[in-house]
Short mmCIF file of N, CA and C in Angstrom, two decimals:
data_model
loop_
_atom_site.label_atom_id
_atom_site.label_comp_id
_atom_site.label_asym_id
_atom_site.label_seq_id
_atom_site.Cartn_x
_atom_site.Cartn_y
_atom_site.Cartn_z
N VAL A 1 -12.27 0.63 -22.60
CA VAL A 1 -12.47 2.06 -22.70
C VAL A 1 -12.41 2.64 -21.29
N PHE A 2 -11.63 3.73 -21.14
CA PHE A 2 -11.47 4.34 -19.83
C PHE A 2 -12.15 5.69 -19.72
N ILE A 3 -12.49 6.30 -20.85
CA ILE A 3 -13.17 7.60 -20.84
C ILE A 3 -14.52 7.44 -21.53
N ASN A 4 -15.57 7.92 -20.87
CA ASN A 4 -16.91 7.85 -21.43
C ASN A 4 -17.19 9.17 -22.16
N PRO A 5 -17.19 9.13 -23.50
CA PRO A 5 -17.40 10.37 -24.25
C PRO A 5 -18.85 10.84 -24.25
N ASP A 6 -19.77 9.99 -23.77
CA ASP A 6 -21.19 10.35 -23.76
C ASP A 6 -21.57 11.21 -22.56
N VAL A 7 -20.70 11.33 -21.61
CA VAL A 7 -20.98 12.10 -20.40
C VAL A 7 -20.17 13.39 -20.46
N ARG A 8 -20.84 14.53 -20.27
CA ARG A 8 -20.17 15.83 -20.27
C ARG A 8 -20.20 16.40 -18.87
N PRO A 9 -19.13 16.90 -18.30
CA PRO A 9 -17.79 16.75 -18.83
C PRO A 9 -17.38 15.29 -18.83
N PHE A 10 -16.37 14.97 -19.63
CA PHE A 10 -15.94 13.58 -19.75
C PHE A 10 -15.69 12.97 -18.38
N SER A 11 -16.00 11.70 -18.26
CA SER A 11 -15.75 11.02 -16.99
C SER A 11 -14.95 9.75 -17.23
N PHE A 12 -14.18 9.39 -16.24
CA PHE A 12 -13.40 8.16 -16.32
C PHE A 12 -14.25 6.99 -15.86
N GLU A 13 -14.04 5.86 -16.51
CA GLU A 13 -14.69 4.62 -16.12
C GLU A 13 -13.59 3.59 -15.86
N ASN A 14 -13.92 2.57 -15.12
CA ASN A 14 -12.97 1.49 -14.85
C ASN A 14 -11.65 2.03 -14.28
N LEU A 15 -11.77 2.85 -13.24
CA LEU A 15 -10.58 3.51 -12.70
C LEU A 15 -9.52 2.54 -12.20
N GLU A 16 -9.93 1.46 -11.55
CA GLU A 16 -8.94 0.49 -11.06
C GLU A 16 -8.21 -0.17 -12.22
N GLU A 17 -8.95 -0.49 -13.27
CA GLU A 17 -8.34 -1.09 -14.46
C GLU A 17 -7.39 -0.09 -15.13
N LEU A 18 -7.79 1.17 -15.20
CA LEU A 18 -6.95 2.21 -15.77
C LEU A 18 -5.67 2.37 -14.94
N LYS A 19 -5.82 2.38 -13.63
CA LYS A 19 -4.65 2.52 -12.76
C LYS A 19 -3.70 1.34 -12.94
N ASP A 20 -4.23 0.13 -12.99
CA ASP A 20 -3.39 -1.05 -13.20
C ASP A 20 -2.67 -0.99 -14.55
N PHE A 21 -3.37 -0.52 -15.58
CA PHE A 21 -2.77 -0.38 -16.90
C PHE A 21 -1.63 0.65 -16.85
N TRP A 22 -1.86 1.79 -16.18
CA TRP A 22 -0.84 2.83 -16.07
C TRP A 22 0.38 2.30 -15.32
N ILE A 23 0.15 1.60 -14.21
CA ILE A 23 1.25 1.08 -13.41
C ILE A 23 2.10 0.10 -14.23
N ALA A 24 1.45 -0.81 -14.94
CA ALA A 24 2.18 -1.78 -15.76
C ALA A 24 2.98 -1.06 -16.86
N SER A 25 2.35 -0.10 -17.51
CA SER A 25 3.02 0.65 -18.58
C SER A 25 4.18 1.47 -18.03
N TYR A 26 3.97 2.09 -16.88
CA TYR A 26 5.03 2.86 -16.23
C TYR A 26 6.23 1.96 -15.93
N GLY A 27 5.97 0.79 -15.38
CA GLY A 27 7.05 -0.13 -15.03
C GLY A 27 7.82 -0.65 -16.24
N GLU A 28 7.12 -0.84 -17.34
CA GLU A 28 7.78 -1.37 -18.54
C GLU A 28 8.49 -0.30 -19.35
N THR A 29 7.93 0.90 -19.40
CA THR A 29 8.41 1.90 -20.34
C THR A 29 9.16 3.06 -19.69
N LEU A 30 8.50 3.78 -18.80
CA LEU A 30 9.08 5.02 -18.29
C LEU A 30 10.07 4.81 -17.15
N LYS A 31 9.73 4.00 -16.18
CA LYS A 31 10.58 3.87 -15.00
C LYS A 31 12.02 3.46 -15.34
N PRO A 32 12.23 2.48 -16.23
CA PRO A 32 13.62 2.14 -16.56
C PRO A 32 14.41 3.32 -17.15
N ARG A 33 13.74 4.19 -17.88
CA ARG A 33 14.40 5.35 -18.48
C ARG A 33 14.72 6.43 -17.45
N LEU A 34 13.98 6.45 -16.36
CA LEU A 34 14.18 7.46 -15.32
C LEU A 34 15.29 7.10 -14.35
N LEU A 35 15.70 5.83 -14.33
CA LEU A 35 16.71 5.38 -13.37
C LEU A 35 18.04 6.08 -13.64
N ARG A 36 18.53 6.80 -12.64
CA ARG A 36 19.81 7.50 -12.76
C ARG A 36 20.93 6.69 -12.15
N GLY A 37 20.59 5.72 -11.33
CA GLY A 37 21.63 4.89 -10.74
C GLY A 37 21.14 4.21 -9.47
N ARG A 38 21.91 3.20 -9.05
CA ARG A 38 21.63 2.51 -7.79
C ARG A 38 22.78 2.84 -6.85
N PHE A 39 22.44 2.91 -5.56
CA PHE A 39 23.39 3.33 -4.54
C PHE A 39 23.20 2.48 -3.30
N ARG A 40 24.16 2.59 -2.40
CA ARG A 40 24.04 1.95 -1.09
C ARG A 40 24.36 3.00 -0.03
N PHE A 41 23.95 2.70 1.18
CA PHE A 41 24.27 3.58 2.29
C PHE A 41 25.74 3.44 2.65
N SER A 42 26.35 4.53 3.10
CA SER A 42 27.73 4.43 3.57
C SER A 42 27.72 3.69 4.91
N LYS A 43 28.85 3.13 5.27
CA LYS A 43 28.92 2.37 6.52
C LYS A 43 28.62 3.23 7.74
N ASN A 44 29.08 4.47 7.73
CA ASN A 44 28.83 5.32 8.90
C ASN A 44 27.45 5.97 8.86
N GLY A 45 26.79 6.00 7.70
CA GLY A 45 25.43 6.54 7.61
C GLY A 45 24.43 5.44 7.92
N GLY A 46 24.54 4.35 7.21
CA GLY A 46 23.70 3.20 7.44
C GLY A 46 22.25 3.41 7.05
N SER A 47 21.53 2.31 6.94
CA SER A 47 20.14 2.36 6.50
C SER A 47 19.21 2.93 7.56
N ARG A 48 19.69 3.10 8.77
CA ARG A 48 18.82 3.67 9.81
C ARG A 48 18.80 5.20 9.77
N SER A 49 19.76 5.79 9.10
CA SER A 49 19.84 7.26 9.09
C SER A 49 18.91 7.89 8.06
N TRP A 50 18.36 7.13 7.15
CA TRP A 50 17.57 7.70 6.05
C TRP A 50 16.37 8.50 6.53
N GLU A 51 15.79 8.14 7.64
CA GLU A 51 14.61 8.85 8.14
C GLU A 51 14.94 10.25 8.63
N THR A 52 16.19 10.52 8.91
CA THR A 52 16.58 11.84 9.40
C THR A 52 17.05 12.76 8.28
N TRP A 53 17.09 12.27 7.06
CA TRP A 53 17.52 13.11 5.94
C TRP A 53 16.55 14.27 5.76
N GLU A 54 17.08 15.45 5.60
CA GLU A 54 16.26 16.62 5.27
C GLU A 54 16.20 16.70 3.76
N LEU A 55 15.02 16.41 3.21
CA LEU A 55 14.91 16.25 1.77
C LEU A 55 14.58 17.52 1.02
N GLY A 56 13.69 18.33 1.51
CA GLY A 56 13.25 19.48 0.75
C GLY A 56 12.30 19.07 -0.36
N LYS A 57 12.02 19.98 -1.26
CA LYS A 57 11.06 19.71 -2.34
C LYS A 57 11.69 18.96 -3.50
N GLU A 58 13.01 18.96 -3.58
CA GLU A 58 13.63 18.36 -4.75
C GLU A 58 14.01 16.89 -4.60
N VAL A 59 13.80 16.32 -3.43
CA VAL A 59 14.08 14.90 -3.22
C VAL A 59 12.86 14.29 -2.51
N LEU A 60 12.27 13.26 -3.13
CA LEU A 60 11.03 12.67 -2.60
C LEU A 60 11.13 11.15 -2.52
N TRP A 61 10.62 10.61 -1.42
CA TRP A 61 10.59 9.16 -1.24
C TRP A 61 9.42 8.55 -2.00
N SER A 62 9.62 7.32 -2.43
CA SER A 62 8.55 6.54 -3.03
C SER A 62 8.73 5.09 -2.60
N GLY A 63 7.84 4.22 -3.06
CA GLY A 63 7.95 2.80 -2.78
C GLY A 63 7.96 2.47 -1.30
N GLU A 64 8.82 1.53 -0.93
CA GLU A 64 8.87 1.06 0.45
C GLU A 64 9.26 2.14 1.45
N ALA A 65 10.13 3.06 1.05
CA ALA A 65 10.52 4.14 1.95
C ALA A 65 9.33 5.04 2.27
N ALA A 66 8.53 5.34 1.25
CA ALA A 66 7.32 6.15 1.49
C ALA A 66 6.35 5.39 2.37
N LEU A 67 6.24 4.09 2.14
CA LEU A 67 5.35 3.26 2.97
C LEU A 67 5.79 3.29 4.43
N ALA A 68 7.09 3.24 4.66
CA ALA A 68 7.60 3.31 6.03
C ALA A 68 7.26 4.65 6.67
N ARG A 69 7.23 5.71 5.87
CA ARG A 69 6.89 7.04 6.40
C ARG A 69 5.43 7.15 6.80
N ILE A 70 4.53 6.43 6.11
CA ILE A 70 3.10 6.54 6.41
C ILE A 70 2.61 5.44 7.35
N SER A 71 3.45 4.46 7.63
CA SER A 71 3.05 3.42 8.58
C SER A 71 3.99 3.47 9.78
N ASP A 72 3.59 2.86 10.83
CA ASP A 72 4.41 2.88 12.04
C ASP A 72 5.30 1.65 12.18
N TYR A 73 5.18 0.71 11.25
CA TYR A 73 5.85 -0.56 11.48
C TYR A 73 6.52 -1.18 10.27
N TYR A 74 6.43 -0.60 9.11
CA TYR A 74 7.04 -1.20 7.93
C TYR A 74 8.50 -0.77 7.84
N LEU A 75 9.39 -1.73 7.71
CA LEU A 75 10.81 -1.44 7.55
C LEU A 75 11.20 -1.73 6.10
N PRO A 76 11.63 -0.73 5.36
CA PRO A 76 11.94 -0.95 3.95
C PRO A 76 13.20 -1.79 3.75
N GLY A 77 13.18 -2.55 2.67
CA GLY A 77 14.37 -3.29 2.25
C GLY A 77 15.01 -2.59 1.07
N GLU A 78 14.22 -1.74 0.40
CA GLU A 78 14.71 -0.95 -0.72
C GLU A 78 14.17 0.46 -0.58
N TRP A 79 14.93 1.42 -1.09
CA TRP A 79 14.56 2.82 -1.01
C TRP A 79 14.53 3.39 -2.42
N GLU A 80 13.48 4.15 -2.73
CA GLU A 80 13.38 4.79 -4.03
C GLU A 80 13.25 6.29 -3.83
N ILE A 81 14.07 7.03 -4.55
CA ILE A 81 14.11 8.48 -4.47
C ILE A 81 13.85 9.04 -5.86
N TYR A 82 12.99 10.04 -5.92
CA TYR A 82 12.81 10.81 -7.16
C TYR A 82 13.35 12.20 -6.88
N THR A 83 14.18 12.68 -7.80
CA THR A 83 14.83 13.97 -7.56
C THR A 83 15.16 14.68 -8.85
N SER A 84 15.32 15.99 -8.72
CA SER A 84 15.81 16.81 -9.83
C SER A 84 17.23 17.29 -9.53
N LEU A 85 17.76 16.93 -8.36
CA LEU A 85 19.12 17.34 -8.00
C LEU A 85 20.15 16.56 -8.81
N PRO A 86 21.31 17.17 -9.05
CA PRO A 86 22.39 16.41 -9.69
C PRO A 86 22.83 15.24 -8.79
N THR A 87 23.24 14.17 -9.40
CA THR A 87 23.65 12.97 -8.65
C THR A 87 24.78 13.27 -7.68
N ILE A 88 25.74 14.07 -8.08
CA ILE A 88 26.86 14.39 -7.20
C ILE A 88 26.38 15.10 -5.93
N GLU A 89 25.35 15.90 -6.05
CA GLU A 89 24.77 16.58 -4.88
C GLU A 89 24.15 15.57 -3.91
N LEU A 90 23.46 14.57 -4.46
CA LEU A 90 22.88 13.52 -3.60
C LEU A 90 23.98 12.76 -2.86
N ILE A 91 25.05 12.44 -3.57
CA ILE A 91 26.16 11.70 -2.96
C ILE A 91 26.76 12.50 -1.82
N LYS A 92 26.98 13.78 -2.03
CA LYS A 92 27.57 14.62 -0.99
C LYS A 92 26.62 14.81 0.18
N ARG A 93 25.37 15.14 -0.12
CA ARG A 93 24.40 15.48 0.91
C ARG A 93 24.02 14.30 1.79
N TYR A 94 23.83 13.13 1.18
CA TYR A 94 23.30 11.98 1.93
C TYR A 94 24.31 10.85 2.13
N ARG A 95 25.53 11.07 1.65
CA ARG A 95 26.62 10.10 1.82
C ARG A 95 26.23 8.71 1.30
N ILE A 96 25.68 8.68 0.11
CA ILE A 96 25.37 7.41 -0.53
C ILE A 96 26.49 7.08 -1.52
N ILE A 97 26.66 5.80 -1.79
CA ILE A 97 27.79 5.33 -2.60
C ILE A 97 27.25 4.59 -3.82
N PRO A 98 27.72 4.94 -5.01
CA PRO A 98 27.27 4.20 -6.20
C PRO A 98 27.55 2.71 -6.08
N ASP A 99 26.53 1.91 -6.40
CA ASP A 99 26.64 0.45 -6.30
C ASP A 99 25.54 -0.15 -7.16
N SER A 100 25.88 -0.84 -8.22
CA SER A 100 24.88 -1.37 -9.14
C SER A 100 23.93 -2.35 -8.48
N GLU A 101 24.31 -2.91 -7.34
CA GLU A 101 23.44 -3.82 -6.60
C GLU A 101 22.85 -3.17 -5.35
N GLY A 102 23.01 -1.85 -5.23
CA GLY A 102 22.58 -1.13 -4.03
C GLY A 102 21.07 -1.13 -3.83
N ALA A 103 20.67 -0.86 -2.60
CA ALA A 103 19.26 -0.89 -2.21
C ALA A 103 18.56 0.44 -2.45
N ILE A 104 19.29 1.46 -2.88
CA ILE A 104 18.70 2.77 -3.13
C ILE A 104 18.65 3.01 -4.64
N GLY A 105 17.44 3.19 -5.16
CA GLY A 105 17.28 3.55 -6.56
C GLY A 105 17.00 5.04 -6.67
N VAL A 106 17.77 5.73 -7.49
CA VAL A 106 17.58 7.16 -7.69
C VAL A 106 17.01 7.37 -9.09
N TYR A 107 15.87 8.06 -9.14
CA TYR A 107 15.14 8.28 -10.39
C TYR A 107 14.97 9.77 -10.64
N GLN A 108 14.91 10.12 -11.91
CA GLN A 108 14.68 11.51 -12.30
C GLN A 108 13.22 11.88 -12.01
N LYS A 109 13.01 12.96 -11.33
CA LYS A 109 11.65 13.46 -11.08
C LYS A 109 11.07 13.97 -12.39
N PHE A 110 9.82 13.62 -12.68
CA PHE A 110 9.25 13.93 -13.99
C PHE A 110 7.91 14.65 -13.93
N TRP A 111 7.46 15.08 -12.79
CA TRP A 111 6.17 15.75 -12.66
C TRP A 111 6.39 17.14 -12.10
N ASN A 112 5.33 17.97 -12.15
CA ASN A 112 5.47 19.34 -11.65
C ASN A 112 5.13 19.41 -10.16
N GLU A 113 5.46 20.51 -9.56
CA GLU A 113 5.30 20.68 -8.11
C GLU A 113 3.86 20.55 -7.63
N ALA A 114 2.90 20.89 -8.46
CA ALA A 114 1.50 20.83 -8.05
C ALA A 114 1.07 19.42 -7.67
N ALA A 115 1.73 18.43 -8.21
CA ALA A 115 1.36 17.04 -7.94
C ALA A 115 2.10 16.45 -6.74
N ASN A 116 2.93 17.23 -6.06
CA ASN A 116 3.82 16.68 -5.04
C ASN A 116 3.17 16.18 -3.76
N LEU A 117 2.17 16.85 -3.25
CA LEU A 117 1.66 16.46 -1.94
C LEU A 117 1.00 15.10 -1.97
N SER A 118 1.62 14.17 -1.31
CA SER A 118 1.14 12.81 -1.26
C SER A 118 0.59 12.55 0.13
N LEU A 119 -0.67 12.20 0.21
CA LEU A 119 -1.30 11.93 1.49
C LEU A 119 -1.07 13.09 2.47
N ASN A 120 -0.85 14.28 1.91
CA ASN A 120 -0.56 15.47 2.71
C ASN A 120 0.67 15.32 3.59
N ILE A 121 1.60 14.48 3.16
CA ILE A 121 2.85 14.28 3.89
C ILE A 121 3.98 14.81 3.02
N PRO A 122 4.71 15.81 3.50
CA PRO A 122 5.83 16.33 2.69
C PRO A 122 6.90 15.26 2.49
N SER A 123 7.69 15.42 1.49
CA SER A 123 8.82 14.57 1.13
C SER A 123 8.42 13.22 0.53
N LEU A 124 7.15 13.07 0.15
CA LEU A 124 6.73 11.85 -0.53
C LEU A 124 6.33 12.16 -1.96
N ALA A 125 6.58 11.21 -2.84
CA ALA A 125 6.15 11.32 -4.24
C ALA A 125 4.62 11.25 -4.29
N PRO A 126 4.01 11.56 -5.43
CA PRO A 126 2.55 11.45 -5.54
C PRO A 126 2.05 10.03 -5.26
N ASP A 127 0.83 9.96 -4.75
CA ASP A 127 0.24 8.68 -4.32
C ASP A 127 0.31 7.59 -5.38
N LEU A 128 -0.08 7.91 -6.60
CA LEU A 128 -0.09 6.91 -7.66
C LEU A 128 1.30 6.36 -7.92
N LEU A 129 2.30 7.19 -7.83
CA LEU A 129 3.67 6.75 -8.05
C LEU A 129 4.15 5.86 -6.91
N ILE A 130 3.80 6.21 -5.68
CA ILE A 130 4.14 5.35 -4.54
C ILE A 130 3.50 3.98 -4.72
N GLU A 131 2.22 3.98 -5.05
CA GLU A 131 1.52 2.71 -5.26
C GLU A 131 2.17 1.91 -6.39
N ALA A 132 2.51 2.59 -7.48
CA ALA A 132 3.14 1.90 -8.61
C ALA A 132 4.46 1.27 -8.19
N ASP A 133 5.29 2.02 -7.49
CA ASP A 133 6.59 1.48 -7.08
C ASP A 133 6.44 0.32 -6.11
N ILE A 134 5.45 0.38 -5.25
CA ILE A 134 5.21 -0.73 -4.32
C ILE A 134 4.74 -1.96 -5.09
N LYS A 135 3.77 -1.79 -5.97
CA LYS A 135 3.28 -2.93 -6.75
C LYS A 135 4.37 -3.52 -7.65
N LEU A 136 5.14 -2.66 -8.27
CA LEU A 136 6.21 -3.14 -9.15
C LEU A 136 7.31 -3.84 -8.36
N GLY A 137 7.43 -3.52 -7.07
CA GLY A 137 8.40 -4.18 -6.21
C GLY A 137 8.03 -5.62 -5.91
N GLY A 138 6.75 -5.96 -6.08
CA GLY A 138 6.31 -7.34 -5.96
C GLY A 138 6.18 -7.90 -4.55
N LYS A 139 6.17 -7.05 -3.55
CA LYS A 139 6.03 -7.54 -2.18
C LYS A 139 4.58 -7.40 -1.75
N ALA A 140 3.88 -8.53 -1.61
CA ALA A 140 2.45 -8.53 -1.30
C ALA A 140 2.17 -7.83 0.02
N ARG A 141 3.01 -8.04 1.01
CA ARG A 141 2.79 -7.42 2.32
C ARG A 141 2.83 -5.90 2.20
N ALA A 142 3.78 -5.39 1.44
CA ALA A 142 3.88 -3.94 1.25
C ALA A 142 2.64 -3.40 0.54
N SER A 143 2.16 -4.11 -0.46
CA SER A 143 0.96 -3.68 -1.18
C SER A 143 -0.25 -3.62 -0.26
N GLN A 144 -0.39 -4.62 0.60
CA GLN A 144 -1.52 -4.66 1.52
C GLN A 144 -1.45 -3.53 2.54
N ILE A 145 -0.27 -3.30 3.08
CA ILE A 145 -0.11 -2.22 4.06
C ILE A 145 -0.41 -0.88 3.40
N PHE A 146 0.05 -0.68 2.15
CA PHE A 146 -0.24 0.57 1.46
C PHE A 146 -1.73 0.76 1.29
N ARG A 147 -2.44 -0.28 0.84
CA ARG A 147 -3.90 -0.17 0.66
C ARG A 147 -4.57 0.19 1.97
N ASP A 148 -4.19 -0.45 3.06
CA ASP A 148 -4.79 -0.18 4.36
C ASP A 148 -4.49 1.26 4.83
N ARG A 149 -3.25 1.69 4.71
CA ARG A 149 -2.86 3.03 5.18
C ARG A 149 -3.43 4.11 4.27
N TYR A 150 -3.47 3.85 2.98
CA TYR A 150 -4.00 4.84 2.06
C TYR A 150 -5.49 5.05 2.34
N ALA A 151 -6.20 3.98 2.63
CA ALA A 151 -7.64 4.10 2.94
C ALA A 151 -7.83 4.95 4.20
N GLN A 152 -6.92 4.85 5.15
CA GLN A 152 -7.02 5.64 6.38
C GLN A 152 -6.74 7.12 6.12
N HIS A 153 -5.79 7.42 5.23
CA HIS A 153 -5.39 8.81 4.98
C HIS A 153 -6.25 9.50 3.95
N ALA A 154 -6.83 8.73 3.04
CA ALA A 154 -7.57 9.34 1.93
C ALA A 154 -8.91 9.89 2.36
#
């Protein structure tokens, strides 16, 4: 049970367990449906140029890319983007190339603007989504760095 109906207003219990349940469910059910495609960096853009991309409100980093933005030393091996922009616009704007084995995953943004500010850093997806993408990526080092950095920012 995650909600205690005996306390008014209702309160959540077992928050860590609830979060783990949501992350697992998100990874199994929703995230695969949100995937719009995988891409790679163009040769002249390269994986080093991603930090200079001007994203705006419609393109947000998550997972390892978001972790790299909040830490001073993590270098991502994969990049996850949530966006409401058409795919062709992403290709033109950021010079990414469709590639089923590419390191860039592009996902449909599914939340409203009020939830956007992550750790008060613009261009990042909401905290829970960043954590979910990191955990689902299965890299223990990334998970540990996120926990450490999130504790500092929260």
